[in-house]
CSV table of C-alpha atoms in Angstrom, one decimal:
chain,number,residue,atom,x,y,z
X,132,UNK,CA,1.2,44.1,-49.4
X,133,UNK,CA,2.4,42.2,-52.4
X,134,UNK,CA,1.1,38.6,-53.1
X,135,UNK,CA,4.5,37.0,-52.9
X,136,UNK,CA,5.3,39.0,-49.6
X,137,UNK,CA,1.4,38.3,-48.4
X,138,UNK,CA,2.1,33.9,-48.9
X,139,UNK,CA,5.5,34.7,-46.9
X,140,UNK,CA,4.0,36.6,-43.8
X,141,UNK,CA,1.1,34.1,-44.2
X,142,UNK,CA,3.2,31.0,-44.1
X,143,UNK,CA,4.7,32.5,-40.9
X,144,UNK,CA,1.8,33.0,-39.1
X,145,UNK,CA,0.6,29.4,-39.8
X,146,UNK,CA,4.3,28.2,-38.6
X,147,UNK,CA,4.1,30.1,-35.7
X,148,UNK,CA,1.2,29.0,-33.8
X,149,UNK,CA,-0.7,25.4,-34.5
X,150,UNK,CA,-4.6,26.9,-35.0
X,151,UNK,CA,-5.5,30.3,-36.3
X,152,UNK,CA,-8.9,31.2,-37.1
X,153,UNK,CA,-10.0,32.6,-40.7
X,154,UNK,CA,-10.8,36.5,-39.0
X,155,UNK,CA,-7.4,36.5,-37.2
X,156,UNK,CA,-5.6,35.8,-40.5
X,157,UNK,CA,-7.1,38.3,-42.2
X,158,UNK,CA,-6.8,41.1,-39.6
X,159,UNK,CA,-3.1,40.2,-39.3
X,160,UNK,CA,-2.7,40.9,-43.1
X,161,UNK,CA,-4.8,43.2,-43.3
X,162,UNK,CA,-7.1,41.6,-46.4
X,163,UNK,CA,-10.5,40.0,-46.7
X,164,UNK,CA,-11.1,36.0,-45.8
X,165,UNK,CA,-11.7,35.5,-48.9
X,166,UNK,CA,-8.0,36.4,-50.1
X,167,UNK,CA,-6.9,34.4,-47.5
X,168,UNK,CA,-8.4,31.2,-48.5
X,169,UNK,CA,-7.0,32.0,-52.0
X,170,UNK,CA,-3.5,32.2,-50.7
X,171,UNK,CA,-4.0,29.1,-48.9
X,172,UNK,CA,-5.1,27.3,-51.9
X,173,UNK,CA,-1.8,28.4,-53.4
X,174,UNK,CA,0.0,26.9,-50.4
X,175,UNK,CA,-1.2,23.6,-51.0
X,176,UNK,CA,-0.5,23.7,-54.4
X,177,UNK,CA,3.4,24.3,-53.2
X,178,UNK,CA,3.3,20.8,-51.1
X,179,UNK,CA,2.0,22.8,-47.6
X,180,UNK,CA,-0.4,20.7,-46.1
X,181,UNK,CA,-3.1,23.4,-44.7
X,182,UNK,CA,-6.1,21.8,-43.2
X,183,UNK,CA,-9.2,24.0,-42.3
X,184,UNK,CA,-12.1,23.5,-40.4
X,185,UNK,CA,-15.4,24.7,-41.3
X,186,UNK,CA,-18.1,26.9,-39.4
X,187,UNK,CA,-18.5,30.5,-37.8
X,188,UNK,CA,-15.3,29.5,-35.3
X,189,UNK,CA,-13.2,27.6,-38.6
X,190,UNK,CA,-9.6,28.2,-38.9
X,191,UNK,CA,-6.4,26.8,-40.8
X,192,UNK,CA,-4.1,24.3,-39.4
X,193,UNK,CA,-0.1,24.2,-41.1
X,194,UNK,CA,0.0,20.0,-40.6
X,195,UNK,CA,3.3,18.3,-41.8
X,196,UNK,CA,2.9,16.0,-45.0
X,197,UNK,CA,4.1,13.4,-47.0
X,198,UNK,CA,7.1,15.8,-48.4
X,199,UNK,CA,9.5,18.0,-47.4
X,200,UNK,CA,8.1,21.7,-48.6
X,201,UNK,CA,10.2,24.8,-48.4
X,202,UNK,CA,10.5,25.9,-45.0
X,203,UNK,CA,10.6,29.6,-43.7
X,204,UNK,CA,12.8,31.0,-41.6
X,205,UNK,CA,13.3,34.5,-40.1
X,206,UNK,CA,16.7,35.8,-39.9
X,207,UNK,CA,17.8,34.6,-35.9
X,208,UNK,CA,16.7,30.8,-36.8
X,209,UNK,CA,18.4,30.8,-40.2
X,210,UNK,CA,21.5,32.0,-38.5
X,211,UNK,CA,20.8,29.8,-35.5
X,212,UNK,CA,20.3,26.8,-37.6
X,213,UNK,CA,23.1,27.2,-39.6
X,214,UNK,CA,26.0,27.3,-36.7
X,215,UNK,CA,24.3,24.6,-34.6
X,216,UNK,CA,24.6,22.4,-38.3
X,217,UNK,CA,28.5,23.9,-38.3
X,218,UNK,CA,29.1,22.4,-34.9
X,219,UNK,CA,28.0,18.9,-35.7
X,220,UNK,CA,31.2,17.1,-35.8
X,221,UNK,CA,30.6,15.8,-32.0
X,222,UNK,CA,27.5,13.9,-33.7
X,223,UNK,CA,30.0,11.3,-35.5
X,224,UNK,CA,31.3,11.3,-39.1
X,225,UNK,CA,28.2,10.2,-40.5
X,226,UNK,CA,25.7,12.7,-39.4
X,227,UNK,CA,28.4,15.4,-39.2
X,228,UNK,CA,28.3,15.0,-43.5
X,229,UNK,CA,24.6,15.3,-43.8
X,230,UNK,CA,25.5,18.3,-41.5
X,231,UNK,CA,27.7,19.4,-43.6
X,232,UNK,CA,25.5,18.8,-46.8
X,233,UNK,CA,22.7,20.7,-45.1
X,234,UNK,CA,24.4,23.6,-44.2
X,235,UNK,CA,25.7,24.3,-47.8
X,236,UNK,CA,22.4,24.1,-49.0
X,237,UNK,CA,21.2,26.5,-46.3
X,238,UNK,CA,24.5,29.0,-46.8
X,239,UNK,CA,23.6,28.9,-50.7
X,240,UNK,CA,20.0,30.2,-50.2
X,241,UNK,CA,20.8,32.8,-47.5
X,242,UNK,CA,21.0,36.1,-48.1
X,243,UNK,CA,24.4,38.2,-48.4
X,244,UNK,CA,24.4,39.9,-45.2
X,245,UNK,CA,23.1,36.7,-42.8
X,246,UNK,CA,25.7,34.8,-44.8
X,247,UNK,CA,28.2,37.4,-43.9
X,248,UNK,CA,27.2,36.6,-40.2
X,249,UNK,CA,26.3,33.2,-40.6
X,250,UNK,CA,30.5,32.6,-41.8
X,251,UNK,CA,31.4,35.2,-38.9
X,252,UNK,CA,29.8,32.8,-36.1
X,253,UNK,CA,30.9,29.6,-37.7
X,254,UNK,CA,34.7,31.4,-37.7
X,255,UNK,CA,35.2,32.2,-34.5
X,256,UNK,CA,34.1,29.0,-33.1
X,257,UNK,CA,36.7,26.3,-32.2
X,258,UNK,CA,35.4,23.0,-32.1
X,259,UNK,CA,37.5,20.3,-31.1
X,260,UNK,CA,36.5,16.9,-32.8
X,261,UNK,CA,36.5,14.4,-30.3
X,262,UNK,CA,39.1,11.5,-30.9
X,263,UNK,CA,36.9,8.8,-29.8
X,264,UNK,CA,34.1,9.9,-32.7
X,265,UNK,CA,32.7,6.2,-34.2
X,266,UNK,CA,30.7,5.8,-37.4
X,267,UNK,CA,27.5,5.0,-36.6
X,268,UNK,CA,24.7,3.3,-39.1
X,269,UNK,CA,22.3,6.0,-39.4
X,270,UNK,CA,19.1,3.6,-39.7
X,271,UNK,CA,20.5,2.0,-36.5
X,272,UNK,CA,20.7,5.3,-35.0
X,273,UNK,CA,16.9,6.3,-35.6
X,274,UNK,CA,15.6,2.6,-35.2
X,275,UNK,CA,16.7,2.7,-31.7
X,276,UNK,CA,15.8,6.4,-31.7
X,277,UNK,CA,12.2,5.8,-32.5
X,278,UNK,CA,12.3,2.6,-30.5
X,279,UNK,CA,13.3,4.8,-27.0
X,280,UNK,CA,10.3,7.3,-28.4
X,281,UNK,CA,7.7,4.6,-29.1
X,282,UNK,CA,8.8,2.1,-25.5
X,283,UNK,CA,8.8,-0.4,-27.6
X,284,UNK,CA,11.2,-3.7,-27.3
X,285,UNK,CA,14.2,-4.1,-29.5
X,286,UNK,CA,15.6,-7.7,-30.5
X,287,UNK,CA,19.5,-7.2,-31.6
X,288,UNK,CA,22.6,-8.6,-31.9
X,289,UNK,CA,25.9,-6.7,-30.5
X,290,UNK,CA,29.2,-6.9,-30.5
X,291,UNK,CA,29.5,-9.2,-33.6
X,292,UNK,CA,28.1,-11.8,-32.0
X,293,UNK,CA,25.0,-13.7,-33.7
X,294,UNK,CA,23.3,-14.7,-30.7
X,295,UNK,CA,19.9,-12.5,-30.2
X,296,UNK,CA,18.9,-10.2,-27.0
X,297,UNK,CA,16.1,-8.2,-26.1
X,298,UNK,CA,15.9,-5.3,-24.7
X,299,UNK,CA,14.0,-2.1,-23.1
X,300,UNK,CA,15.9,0.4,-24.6
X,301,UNK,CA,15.2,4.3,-22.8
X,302,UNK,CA,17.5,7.0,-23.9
X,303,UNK,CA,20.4,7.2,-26.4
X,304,UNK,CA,23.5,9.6,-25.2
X,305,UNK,CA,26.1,11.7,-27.3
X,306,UNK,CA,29.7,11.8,-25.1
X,307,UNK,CA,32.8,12.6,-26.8
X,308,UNK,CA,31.9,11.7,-30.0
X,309,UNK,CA,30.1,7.9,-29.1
X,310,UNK,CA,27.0,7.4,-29.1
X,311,UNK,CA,25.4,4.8,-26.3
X,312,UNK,CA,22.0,3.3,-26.0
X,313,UNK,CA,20.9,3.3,-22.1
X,314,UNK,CA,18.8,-0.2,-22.0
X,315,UNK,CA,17.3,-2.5,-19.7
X,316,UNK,CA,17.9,-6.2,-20.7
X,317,UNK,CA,15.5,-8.6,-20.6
X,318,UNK,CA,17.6,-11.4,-20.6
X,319,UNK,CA,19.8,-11.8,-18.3
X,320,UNK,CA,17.7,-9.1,-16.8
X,321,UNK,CA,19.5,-6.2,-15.8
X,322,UNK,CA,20.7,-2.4,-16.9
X,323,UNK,CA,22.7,-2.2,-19.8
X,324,UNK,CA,25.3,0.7,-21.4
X,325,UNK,CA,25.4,-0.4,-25.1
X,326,UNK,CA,27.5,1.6,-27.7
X,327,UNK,CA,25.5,1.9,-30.6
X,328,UNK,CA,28.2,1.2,-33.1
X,329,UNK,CA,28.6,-2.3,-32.1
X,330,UNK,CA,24.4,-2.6,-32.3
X,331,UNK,CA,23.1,-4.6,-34.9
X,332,UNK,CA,19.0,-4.3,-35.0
X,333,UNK,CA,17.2,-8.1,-35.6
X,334,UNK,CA,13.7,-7.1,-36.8
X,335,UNK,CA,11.3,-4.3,-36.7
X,336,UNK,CA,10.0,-3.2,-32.8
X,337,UNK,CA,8.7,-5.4,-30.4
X,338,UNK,CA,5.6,-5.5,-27.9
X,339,UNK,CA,5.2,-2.0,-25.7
X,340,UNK,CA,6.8,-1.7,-22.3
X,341,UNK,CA,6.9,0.5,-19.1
X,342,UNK,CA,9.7,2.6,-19.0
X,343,UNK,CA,12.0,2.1,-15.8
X,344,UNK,CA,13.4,4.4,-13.5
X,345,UNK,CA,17.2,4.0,-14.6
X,346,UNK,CA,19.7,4.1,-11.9
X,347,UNK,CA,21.4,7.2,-10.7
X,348,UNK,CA,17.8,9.1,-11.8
X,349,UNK,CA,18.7,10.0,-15.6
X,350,UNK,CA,21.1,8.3,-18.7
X,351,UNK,CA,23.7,11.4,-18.2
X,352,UNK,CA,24.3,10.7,-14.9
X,353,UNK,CA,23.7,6.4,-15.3
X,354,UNK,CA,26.2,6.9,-18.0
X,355,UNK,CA,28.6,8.8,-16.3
X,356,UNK,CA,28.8,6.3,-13.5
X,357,UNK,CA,29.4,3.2,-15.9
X,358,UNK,CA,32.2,5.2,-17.0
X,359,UNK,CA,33.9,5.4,-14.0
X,360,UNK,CA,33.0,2.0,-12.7
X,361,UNK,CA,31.6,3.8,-9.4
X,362,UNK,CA,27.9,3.7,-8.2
X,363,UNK,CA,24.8,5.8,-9.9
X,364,UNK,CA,25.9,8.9,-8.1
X,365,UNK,CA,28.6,9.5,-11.0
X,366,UNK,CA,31.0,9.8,-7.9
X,367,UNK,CA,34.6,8.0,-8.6
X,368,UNK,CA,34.3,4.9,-6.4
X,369,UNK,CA,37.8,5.8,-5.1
X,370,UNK,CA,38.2,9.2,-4.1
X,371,UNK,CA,41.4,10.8,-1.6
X,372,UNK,CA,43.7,14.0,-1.7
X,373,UNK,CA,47.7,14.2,-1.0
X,374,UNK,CA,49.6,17.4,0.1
X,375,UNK,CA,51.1,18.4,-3.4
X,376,UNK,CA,54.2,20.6,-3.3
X,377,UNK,CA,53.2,22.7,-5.9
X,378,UNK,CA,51.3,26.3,-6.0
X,379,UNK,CA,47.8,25.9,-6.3
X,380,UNK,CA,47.7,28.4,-9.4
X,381,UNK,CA,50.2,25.8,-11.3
X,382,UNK,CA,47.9,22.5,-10.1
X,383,UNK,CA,44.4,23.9,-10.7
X,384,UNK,CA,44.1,24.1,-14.8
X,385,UNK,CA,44.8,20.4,-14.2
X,386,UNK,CA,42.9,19.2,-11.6
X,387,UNK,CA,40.0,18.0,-13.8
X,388,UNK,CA,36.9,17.3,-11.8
X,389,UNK,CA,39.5,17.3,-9.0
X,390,UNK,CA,39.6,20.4,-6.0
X,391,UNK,CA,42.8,22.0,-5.1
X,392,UNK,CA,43.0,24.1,-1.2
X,393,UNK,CA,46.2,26.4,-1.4
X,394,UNK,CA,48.5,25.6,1.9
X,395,UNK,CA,50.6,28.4,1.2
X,396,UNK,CA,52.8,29.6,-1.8
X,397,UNK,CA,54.3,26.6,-2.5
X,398,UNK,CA,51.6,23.6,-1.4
X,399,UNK,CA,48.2,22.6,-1.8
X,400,UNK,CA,46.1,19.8,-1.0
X,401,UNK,CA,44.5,18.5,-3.7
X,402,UNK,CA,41.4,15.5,-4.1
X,403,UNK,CA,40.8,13.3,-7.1
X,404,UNK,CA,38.8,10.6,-7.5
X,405,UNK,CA,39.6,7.1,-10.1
X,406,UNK,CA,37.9,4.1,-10.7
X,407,UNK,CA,40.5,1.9,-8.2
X,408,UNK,CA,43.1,3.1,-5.9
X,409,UNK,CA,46.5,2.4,-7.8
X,410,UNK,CA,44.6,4.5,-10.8
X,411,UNK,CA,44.4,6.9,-8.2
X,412,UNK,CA,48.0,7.1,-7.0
X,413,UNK,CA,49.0,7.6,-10.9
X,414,UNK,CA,47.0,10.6,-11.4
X,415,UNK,CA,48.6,12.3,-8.6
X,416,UNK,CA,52.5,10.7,-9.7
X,417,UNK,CA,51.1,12.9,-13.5
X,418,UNK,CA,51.6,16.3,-11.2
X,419,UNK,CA,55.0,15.6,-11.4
X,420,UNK,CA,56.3,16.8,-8.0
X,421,UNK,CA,56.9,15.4,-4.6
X,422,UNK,CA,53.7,14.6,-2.4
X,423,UNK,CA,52.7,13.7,0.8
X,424,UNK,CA,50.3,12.8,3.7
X,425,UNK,CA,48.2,10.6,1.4
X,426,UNK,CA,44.6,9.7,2.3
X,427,UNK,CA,42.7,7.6,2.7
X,428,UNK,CA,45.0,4.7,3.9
X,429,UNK,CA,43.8,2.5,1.1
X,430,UNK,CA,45.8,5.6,-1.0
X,431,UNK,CA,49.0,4.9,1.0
X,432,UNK,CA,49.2,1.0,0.3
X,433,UNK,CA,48.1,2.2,-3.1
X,434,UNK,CA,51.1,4.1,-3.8
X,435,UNK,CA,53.2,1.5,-2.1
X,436,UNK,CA,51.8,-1.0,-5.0
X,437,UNK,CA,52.7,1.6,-7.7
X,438,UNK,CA,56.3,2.6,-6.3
X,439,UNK,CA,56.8,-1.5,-6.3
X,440,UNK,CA,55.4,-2.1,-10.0
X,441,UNK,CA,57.8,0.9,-11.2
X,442,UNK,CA,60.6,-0.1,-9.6
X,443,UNK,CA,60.6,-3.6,-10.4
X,444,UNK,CA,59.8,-2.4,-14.6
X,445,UNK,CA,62.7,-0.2,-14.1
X,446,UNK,CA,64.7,-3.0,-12.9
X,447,UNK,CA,63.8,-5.1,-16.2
């Protein structure tokens, strides 16, 4: 094996797996130990921080260091990398351009044929930006980040006002684009849903804390329910069905999170759910068609108060 080719299958190995002893290297290259401690030597003088331990059972260690090296990757995780970089834009504009940046420099350095596939994936992926995407301040982003990783308090400021709170902050969530810290606050104590946009950090990290049990048993489903203004079951808190005279087949690629029961050719019972009932009686008026049998009867006096506000706006 070539030298150059020798440091690459080297610097594999020592990515691959966290301890390898000095024999094992050697076998797996098929040289002696002692051309193996001369190729790590040259490793370090790249910026690869190898540590080894001494003694009959001494090995090499790949730890990370105080700079960014060049990194190795075989031909799935270059390609891998680069499409899950392509696919950033639900991150928010601002880490979707260091995306961006990052997989240019990637793309540049790959070879021809995993760019060819590399520009094949990334083609024949639609990604839909989400309309709601915020800018986000990246250092608040991995303050809070390494705040939720270390349990430590935060003390911030949100939602332009000056006045300070702390909080207990346990997971940050992506949805559609916005990015939301999941916290408990201290004052007035109590679960929080902050977006992360309107966070302004006061301060390094606080004292350590115990991390809760949040509501609902994890932030997806916590944050689900906070969006629908139901309980921590991420159930709607308003939920009923009306006999829709439609075919299932036209209602169904419409229904949502909704459930549609074909009748018979030309009805179907469908359920929905909102986060109060005159929301609900809306979603069903959107089907645009007659319906019926509405229930629960809070739906009924909720389409009642909906026929009543329509009416009298059509009036004005």
């Amino acid at each position: 094996m070539a030298a150059s080719d020798r440091m690459l299958a080297l610097l594999s190995l020592l990515q691959a797996r966290r301890d390898w002893p000095g024999t094992e290297l050697a076998r797996r290259l098929g040289v002696s130990e002692r051309t193996v401690r001369r190729d790590v030597d040259r490793l370090r003088g790249m910026g690869y921080r190898v540590e080894a331990a001494k003694g009959p059972a001494g090995g090499y260690r790949l730890d990370a260091g105080g700079a960014l090296p060049p990194l190795l990757f075989d031909d799935e995780q270059a390609v891998a990398l680069g499409v899950a970089l392509a696919q950033s834009a639900i991150a928010g504009p601002d880490l979707r351009d260091a995306a961006a940046r990052a997989r240019a420099t990637l793309r540049q350095v790959l070879p021809g044929h995993l760019r060819e596939r590399l520009d094949a994936l990334t083609a024949a992926v639609d990604q839909a930006v989400p309309e709601t995407a915020t800018r986000v301040d990246p250092a608040v982003l991995h303050n809070a980040a390494a705040a939720v990783d270390g349990r430590r308090t935060l003390r911030i400021a949100y939602g332009g006002r000056d006045e300070p709170r702390r909080i207990e902050p346990h997971r940050l969530v992506l949805r559609d684009g916005r990015w939301y810290l999941v916290a408990w606050d201290l004052g007035p104590a109590g679960w929080r849903l902050l977006r992360v946009d309107r966070v302004r950090i006061l301060g390094g990290a606080g004292r350590p804390f115990r991390p809760r049990r949040i509501p609902g048993g994890d932030a997806l489903r916590f944050v689900e329910s906070r969006m629908r203004g139901g309980g921590y079951d991420g159930r709607w808190p308003c939920i009923g069905s009306v006999e829709l005279l439609l075919p299932a087949s036209e209602v169904e690629p419409f229904a949502g999170d909704g459930t549609v029961e074909r009748l018979d050719d030309d009805r179907c019972r469908v359920t929905l759910g909102a986060w109060s009932w005159p929301a609900l009686a809306a979603r069903f008026a959107t089907f645009d068609a007659p319906f019926v049998s509405p229930r629960p009867r809070a739906l009924m006096e909720a389409c009642e108060i909906l026929a009543a506000r329509l009416a009298s706006a059509a009036a004005r």
